[in-house]
């Protein structure tokens, strides 16, 4: 890794950070597309699409139950902590949009967080309009969890993980939060920084273009070039747990 370049953060800086699976890799959580990643062991369309869930909900629940169990002991790393620390410095001039569902940013102390792809420890009913609720259960293999509210009425209704799968819309309120932040930042010094993401999944992969259209300075921190590296002005190649603390310390 070459010497980390300077990222200037002054009193007029508004910072939007986007994170992906790479930021949690140093906490022992597998990424998706790296060698040994989750998609090497599972077909995306089987475990992360509404069609896959309709076809085989038990397989999907096994996948997410295993991840709930596997992540239970994971702790935030230096990258998560550096992001939480810069938020403390910037306050409302900071927003974190994460594609990660592992909640490690919140564990590290981040508060202004948008979980674009949902949360591993939240479920929702596939039938009733009960709001999504906390659910840390790693269900035994083959068990199809039902909604307590529906079963109280004598109906069985399947629960599903509160995760955004391929082909599903992200929560419009989450997208609005990102958009509103960018628009508010336009009158200031906007910096957009993406870390630990392959830049392959939209709409998050397009945030860099939105930031550039608004005149923002753009940074990518990743272990290797991402699919959208050329859209960034600055690319720092290296592990986020080392690069982010150094970048934010300047
Ligand atoms: C390190 C490191 C270390 C390792 N330090 N770095 C426009 C164009 C084309 C297609 C579309 C489009 N707009 C929408 C689409 C369709 C689709 C899409 O993007 N397809 C692409 C594959 C092309 N998007 C959607 O369907 C989204 N919905 C949507 O847009 O609705 C409207 C719509 C629908 C249909 C058509 C058009 C519009 C929903 C996307 C939901 C993604 N969900 C998943 C799974 C659920 C979460 C879960 O189970 O965990 O989210 S997919 C998976 O990918 C997961 C991740 O959040 C997401 C991104 O992955 P990420 O975080 O980048 O991880 P990796 O593994 O890919 O990369 C890690 C990187 O870190 C690597 O580069 C490493 O090198 C690096 N790294 N260690 C720093 N220590």
Short mmCIF file of C-alpha atoms and ligand atoms in Angstrom, two decimals:
data_model
loop_
_atom_site.label_atom_id
_atom_site.label_comp_id
_atom_site.label_asym_id
_atom_site.label_seq_id
_atom_site.Cartn_x
_atom_site.Cartn_y
_atom_site.Cartn_z
CA UNK A 1 0.00 0.00 0.00
CA UNK A 2 1.42 3.41 -0.96
CA UNK A 3 1.31 6.40 1.42
CA UNK A 4 -2.28 7.44 2.15
CA UNK A 5 -3.13 10.73 0.38
CA UNK A 6 -4.69 13.60 2.33
CA UNK A 7 -8.43 13.94 2.59
CA UNK A 8 -9.21 17.50 3.65
CA UNK A 9 -12.12 17.82 6.08
CA UNK A 10 -12.88 21.40 7.08
CA UNK A 11 -15.76 23.30 8.69
CA UNK A 12 -17.66 23.46 5.42
CA UNK A 13 -17.28 19.75 4.52
CA UNK A 14 -20.34 17.55 4.21
CA UNK A 15 -19.34 13.90 4.06
CA UNK A 16 -21.42 11.06 2.62
CA UNK A 17 -19.86 7.63 3.23
CA UNK A 18 -21.03 4.49 1.43
CA UNK A 19 -19.84 1.14 2.77
CA UNK A 20 -19.97 -2.41 1.48
CA UNK A 21 -19.03 -5.90 2.60
CA UNK A 22 -15.27 -5.18 2.45
CA UNK A 23 -15.54 -2.89 5.50
CA UNK A 24 -16.75 -5.84 7.58
CA UNK A 25 -14.23 -8.32 6.12
CA UNK A 26 -11.69 -7.50 8.86
CA UNK A 27 -14.39 -8.40 11.39
CA UNK A 28 -14.41 -11.91 9.94
CA UNK A 29 -17.58 -11.54 7.85
CA UNK A 30 -17.30 -12.98 4.35
CA UNK A 31 -17.87 -10.64 1.40
CA UNK A 32 -20.02 -11.61 -1.61
CA UNK A 33 -17.86 -11.54 -4.68
CA UNK A 34 -14.32 -12.21 -3.39
CA UNK A 35 -12.74 -15.67 -3.60
CA UNK A 36 -14.35 -17.69 -0.79
CA UNK A 37 -17.19 -15.15 -0.68
CA UNK A 38 -20.87 -15.94 -0.14
CA UNK A 39 -21.75 -16.15 -3.82
CA UNK A 40 -19.17 -18.86 -4.35
CA UNK A 41 -21.15 -21.15 -2.06
CA UNK A 42 -24.68 -20.07 -3.00
CA UNK A 43 -26.44 -19.06 -6.20
CA UNK A 44 -27.52 -15.43 -5.80
CA UNK A 45 -30.86 -16.08 -7.46
CA UNK A 46 -31.59 -18.93 -5.02
CA UNK A 47 -30.96 -17.08 -1.76
CA UNK A 48 -31.23 -13.36 -2.51
CA UNK A 49 -34.24 -12.91 -4.80
CA UNK A 50 -38.01 -12.94 -4.23
CA UNK A 51 -38.29 -15.73 -6.82
CA UNK A 52 -35.78 -17.87 -4.88
CA UNK A 53 -37.73 -17.31 -1.66
CA UNK A 54 -41.02 -18.25 -3.36
CA UNK A 55 -39.40 -21.43 -4.73
CA UNK A 56 -37.61 -22.60 -1.58
CA UNK A 57 -38.17 -20.51 1.58
CA UNK A 58 -36.46 -23.16 3.74
CA UNK A 59 -33.22 -22.76 1.78
CA UNK A 60 -33.37 -18.97 2.12
CA UNK A 61 -34.08 -19.18 5.86
CA UNK A 62 -31.17 -21.63 6.25
CA UNK A 63 -28.88 -19.11 4.49
CA UNK A 64 -29.95 -16.19 6.71
CA UNK A 65 -30.11 -18.28 9.91
CA UNK A 66 -26.54 -19.43 9.28
CA UNK A 67 -25.49 -15.84 8.79
CA UNK A 68 -27.29 -14.74 11.97
CA UNK A 69 -25.47 -17.46 13.90
CA UNK A 70 -22.14 -16.80 12.16
CA UNK A 71 -22.18 -13.05 12.78
CA UNK A 72 -23.27 -13.21 16.41
CA UNK A 73 -19.70 -12.91 17.67
CA UNK A 74 -18.51 -10.37 15.08
CA UNK A 75 -17.26 -7.06 16.45
CA UNK A 76 -16.63 -3.71 14.73
CA UNK A 77 -13.10 -3.17 13.43
CA UNK A 78 -10.91 -0.08 13.10
CA UNK A 79 -12.67 0.91 9.85
CA UNK A 80 -16.11 0.97 11.52
CA UNK A 81 -14.67 2.91 14.46
CA UNK A 82 -12.99 5.49 12.20
CA UNK A 83 -16.32 6.13 10.46
CA UNK A 84 -18.10 6.54 13.80
CA UNK A 85 -15.39 8.95 14.97
CA UNK A 86 -15.64 11.18 11.91
CA UNK A 87 -19.42 11.32 12.38
CA UNK A 88 -18.87 12.54 15.93
CA UNK A 89 -16.73 15.35 14.53
CA UNK A 90 -19.13 16.37 11.72
CA UNK A 91 -22.54 15.78 13.30
CA UNK A 92 -25.36 16.56 10.85
CA UNK A 93 -22.81 17.25 8.11
CA UNK A 94 -22.31 13.48 7.94
CA UNK A 95 -24.37 10.58 6.61
CA UNK A 96 -23.48 6.90 6.32
CA UNK A 97 -25.26 4.77 3.73
CA UNK A 98 -24.35 1.13 4.18
CA UNK A 99 -25.13 -1.85 1.99
CA UNK A 100 -24.21 -4.07 4.92
CA UNK A 101 -26.90 -5.80 6.90
CA UNK A 102 -24.65 -6.79 9.82
CA UNK A 103 -25.36 -3.74 12.07
CA UNK A 104 -21.65 -3.38 12.92
CA UNK A 105 -21.68 0.34 12.14
CA UNK A 106 -24.32 0.89 14.82
CA UNK A 107 -22.34 -1.33 17.19
CA UNK A 108 -19.34 0.96 16.55
CA UNK A 109 -21.40 4.01 17.54
CA UNK A 110 -22.59 5.32 14.15
CA UNK A 111 -26.00 7.00 14.49
CA UNK A 112 -26.73 8.70 11.18
CA UNK A 113 -26.95 5.43 9.27
CA UNK A 114 -29.12 4.36 6.35
CA UNK A 115 -29.23 0.58 5.96
CA UNK A 116 -29.89 0.47 2.24
CA UNK A 117 -30.23 -3.32 1.96
CA UNK A 118 -32.01 -3.97 5.26
CA UNK A 119 -30.93 -5.57 8.50
CA UNK A 120 -30.04 -9.17 9.23
CA UNK A 121 -31.69 -9.07 12.65
CA UNK A 122 -35.08 -7.84 11.41
CA UNK A 123 -37.93 -9.88 9.93
CA UNK A 124 -41.32 -9.01 8.51
CA UNK A 125 -44.54 -10.81 7.67
CA UNK A 126 -45.14 -11.72 4.04
CA UNK A 127 -48.90 -11.18 4.53
CA UNK A 128 -49.93 -8.69 7.21
CA UNK A 129 -48.93 -5.04 7.56
CA UNK A 130 -47.25 -5.45 10.94
CA UNK A 131 -44.08 -3.27 10.87
CA UNK A 132 -40.72 -5.05 10.53
CA UNK A 133 -39.52 -6.25 13.94
CA UNK A 134 -36.29 -7.35 15.64
CA UNK A 135 -35.67 -11.07 15.19
CA UNK A 136 -32.29 -12.54 16.16
CA UNK A 137 -33.43 -16.16 15.94
CA UNK A 138 -31.29 -18.55 13.91
CA UNK A 139 -34.07 -20.97 12.95
CA UNK A 140 -33.31 -24.70 12.92
CA UNK A 141 -32.86 -26.18 9.46
CA UNK A 142 -36.21 -26.79 7.75
CA UNK A 143 -38.23 -24.61 10.12
CA UNK A 144 -40.39 -22.04 8.37
CA UNK A 145 -41.04 -19.23 10.85
CA UNK A 146 -44.60 -17.92 11.02
CA UNK A 147 -45.98 -14.53 11.98
CA UNK A 148 -47.17 -14.43 15.60
CA UNK A 149 -49.79 -11.79 14.83
CA UNK A 150 -51.34 -13.84 12.00
CA UNK A 151 -51.23 -17.06 14.00
CA UNK A 152 -53.13 -15.32 16.82
CA UNK A 153 -55.94 -14.97 14.27
CA UNK A 154 -55.60 -18.65 13.35
CA UNK A 155 -53.71 -18.09 10.07
CA UNK A 156 -50.23 -19.22 9.10
CA UNK A 157 -48.19 -16.52 7.37
CA UNK A 158 -44.53 -16.90 6.54
CA UNK A 159 -41.96 -14.48 7.88
CA UNK A 160 -39.13 -13.29 5.65
CA UNK A 161 -35.85 -11.55 6.41
CA UNK A 162 -36.12 -7.75 6.18
CA UNK A 163 -33.50 -7.66 3.44
CA UNK A 164 -33.57 -6.03 0.01
CA UNK A 165 -33.09 -8.77 -2.55
CA UNK A 166 -32.23 -8.40 -6.23
CA UNK A 167 -35.12 -6.99 -8.21
CA UNK A 168 -36.70 -5.45 -5.11
CA UNK A 169 -37.01 -1.73 -4.54
CA UNK A 170 -34.96 -0.10 -1.82
CA UNK A 171 -37.06 1.75 0.76
CA UNK A 172 -37.91 5.11 -0.88
CA UNK A 173 -37.46 6.82 2.52
CA UNK A 174 -33.84 5.59 2.61
CA UNK A 175 -33.17 6.83 -0.90
CA UNK A 176 -34.76 10.18 0.03
CA UNK A 177 -32.44 10.51 3.01
CA UNK A 178 -29.41 10.09 0.77
CA UNK A 179 -30.82 12.41 -1.86
CA UNK A 180 -31.77 15.10 0.71
CA UNK A 181 -28.29 14.94 2.20
CA UNK A 182 -26.69 15.39 -1.22
CA UNK A 183 -28.92 18.33 -2.05
CA UNK A 184 -28.22 20.00 1.30
CA UNK A 185 -24.50 19.40 0.78
CA UNK A 186 -24.53 21.00 -2.66
CA UNK A 187 -24.21 24.47 -1.14
CA UNK A 188 -21.13 23.33 0.79
CA UNK A 189 -18.01 21.24 0.22
CA UNK A 190 -19.42 17.79 -0.59
CA UNK A 191 -17.14 14.78 -0.18
CA UNK A 192 -18.35 11.31 -1.14
CA UNK A 193 -16.32 8.33 0.04
CA UNK A 194 -17.10 4.69 -0.81
CA UNK A 195 -15.30 1.89 1.03
CA UNK A 196 -15.17 -1.88 0.70
CA UNK A 197 -17.62 -2.23 -2.14
CA UNK A 198 -17.24 -3.81 -5.57
CA UNK A 199 -19.34 -1.05 -7.17
CA UNK A 200 -21.38 -3.71 -8.95
CA UNK A 201 -24.79 -3.31 -7.36
CA UNK A 202 -27.19 -0.46 -8.04
CA UNK A 203 -28.47 2.00 -6.99
CA UNK A 204 -25.55 2.34 -4.51
CA UNK A 205 -22.96 1.97 -7.29
CA UNK A 206 -24.44 5.09 -8.89
CA UNK A 207 -24.06 7.37 -5.84
CA UNK A 208 -20.61 8.42 -7.04
CA UNK A 209 -22.11 9.77 -10.27
CA UNK A 210 -24.75 11.71 -8.32
CA UNK A 211 -22.06 13.19 -6.07
CA UNK A 212 -19.96 14.23 -9.05
CA UNK A 213 -22.93 15.85 -10.77
CA UNK A 214 -23.30 18.01 -7.66
CA UNK A 215 -19.63 19.00 -7.78
CA UNK A 216 -18.54 16.66 -4.97
CA UNK A 217 -15.02 15.34 -4.39
CA UNK A 218 -15.07 11.54 -4.66
CA UNK A 219 -12.93 8.92 -2.93
CA UNK A 220 -12.83 5.13 -3.16
CA UNK A 221 -11.10 2.97 -0.53
CA UNK A 222 -11.00 -0.67 -1.56
CA UNK A 223 -8.77 -3.70 -1.43
CA UNK A 224 -8.75 -3.84 -5.24
CA UNK A 225 -10.15 -1.79 -8.13
CA UNK A 226 -13.96 -1.79 -8.16
CA UNK A 227 -16.28 -1.98 -11.16
CA UNK A 228 -16.79 1.81 -10.99
CA UNK A 229 -13.27 2.92 -9.99
CA UNK A 230 -12.95 5.19 -13.02
CA UNK A 231 -15.88 7.29 -11.75
CA UNK A 232 -13.86 8.34 -8.67
CA UNK A 233 -11.28 11.13 -8.53
CA UNK A 234 -9.23 9.39 -5.82
CA UNK A 235 -8.66 5.67 -5.32
CA UNK A 236 -6.78 4.41 -2.26
CA UNK A 237 -6.04 0.72 -2.59
CA UNK A 238 -5.81 -1.14 0.72
CA UNK A 239 -7.73 -2.57 3.67
CA UNK A 240 -10.34 -0.18 5.05
CA UNK A 241 -9.36 -0.99 8.64
CA UNK A 242 -5.98 0.61 7.98
CA UNK A 243 -6.78 3.19 5.31
CA UNK A 244 -9.87 4.84 6.86
CA UNK A 245 -8.29 5.70 10.23
CA UNK A 246 -5.30 7.20 8.39
CA UNK A 247 -7.46 9.09 5.91
CA UNK A 248 -9.71 10.61 8.55
CA UNK A 249 -6.80 11.45 10.86
CA UNK A 250 -5.41 14.06 8.45
C1 LIG B 1 -12.13 -4.84 0.92
C2 LIG B 1 -11.64 -5.55 2.04
C3 LIG B 1 -11.04 -4.77 3.06
C4 LIG B 1 -12.52 -6.99 0.71
N1 LIG B 1 -10.95 -3.43 2.91
N2 LIG B 1 -12.01 -3.52 0.80
C5 LIG B 1 -28.79 -0.39 -13.05
C6 LIG B 1 -28.04 -1.09 -13.95
C7 LIG B 1 -28.08 -2.48 -13.97
C8 LIG B 1 -28.84 -3.19 -13.06
C9 LIG B 1 -29.57 -2.51 -12.15
C10 LIG B 1 -29.55 -1.12 -12.16
N3 LIG B 1 -30.33 -0.69 -11.15
C11 LIG B 1 -30.83 -1.78 -10.50
C12 LIG B 1 -30.39 -2.90 -11.10
C13 LIG B 1 -30.69 -4.31 -10.67
C14 LIG B 1 -29.91 -4.75 -9.47
C15 LIG B 1 -28.41 -4.64 -9.73
O1 LIG B 1 -27.72 -3.77 -9.25
N4 LIG B 1 -27.86 -5.57 -10.49
C16 LIG B 1 -26.42 -5.57 -10.71
C17 LIG B 1 -25.87 -6.93 -10.39
C18 LIG B 1 -26.13 -5.08 -12.09
N5 LIG B 1 -30.26 -3.98 -8.30
C19 LIG B 1 -31.34 -4.27 -7.60
O2 LIG B 1 -32.09 -5.17 -7.92
C20 LIG B 1 -31.65 -3.41 -6.40
N6 LIG B 1 -32.99 -2.95 -6.50
C21 LIG B 1 -33.35 -1.94 -7.31
O3 LIG B 1 -32.54 -1.23 -7.85
O4 LIG B 1 -34.72 -1.80 -7.47
C22 LIG B 1 -35.17 -1.11 -8.63
C23 LIG B 1 -34.88 -1.98 -9.86
C24 LIG B 1 -35.09 -3.33 -9.83
C25 LIG B 1 -34.81 -4.12 -10.96
C26 LIG B 1 -34.29 -3.52 -12.12
C27 LIG B 1 -34.06 -2.14 -12.12
C28 LIG B 1 -34.37 -1.36 -10.98
C29 LIG B 1 -31.56 -4.23 -5.12
C30 LIG B 1 -30.16 -4.67 -4.81
C31 LIG B 1 -30.15 -5.54 -3.55
C32 LIG B 1 -28.80 -6.16 -3.29
N7 LIG B 1 -28.90 -7.12 -2.28
C33 LIG B 1 -27.71 -7.84 -1.82
C34 LIG B 1 -28.09 -9.11 -1.01
C35 LIG B 1 -28.89 -8.80 0.18
C36 LIG B 1 -28.08 -8.54 1.41
C37 LIG B 1 -27.53 -9.79 2.05
O5 LIG B 1 -28.08 -10.86 1.95
O6 LIG B 1 -26.46 -9.66 2.68
O7 LIG B 1 -26.86 -6.97 -1.07
S1 LIG B 1 -26.67 -8.38 -3.16
C38 LIG B 1 -25.14 -8.13 -2.31
O8 LIG B 1 -24.39 -7.15 -3.09
C39 LIG B 1 -25.51 -7.47 -0.98
C40 LIG B 1 -24.52 -6.35 -0.92
O9 LIG B 1 -24.98 -5.34 -0.05
C41 LIG B 1 -24.39 -5.92 -2.36
C42 LIG B 1 -23.13 -5.16 -2.67
O10 LIG B 1 -22.01 -5.95 -2.44
P1 LIG B 1 -20.69 -5.30 -1.84
O11 LIG B 1 -20.98 -4.78 -0.49
O12 LIG B 1 -20.14 -4.37 -2.81
O13 LIG B 1 -19.79 -6.61 -1.62
P2 LIG B 1 -18.79 -7.34 -2.66
O14 LIG B 1 -18.47 -8.66 -2.10
O15 LIG B 1 -19.34 -7.30 -4.03
O16 LIG B 1 -17.49 -6.43 -2.67
C43 LIG B 1 -16.66 -6.27 -1.56
C44 LIG B 1 -15.47 -5.44 -1.97
O17 LIG B 1 -14.69 -5.20 -0.82
C45 LIG B 1 -14.55 -6.13 -2.99
O18 LIG B 1 -14.26 -5.24 -4.04
C46 LIG B 1 -13.27 -6.44 -2.19
O19 LIG B 1 -12.09 -6.33 -2.95
C47 LIG B 1 -13.33 -5.39 -1.14
N8 LIG B 1 -12.66 -5.76 0.12
N9 LIG B 1 -11.90 -6.86 1.88
C48 LIG B 1 -11.44 -2.85 1.78
N10 LIG B 1 -10.55 -5.34 4.17
#
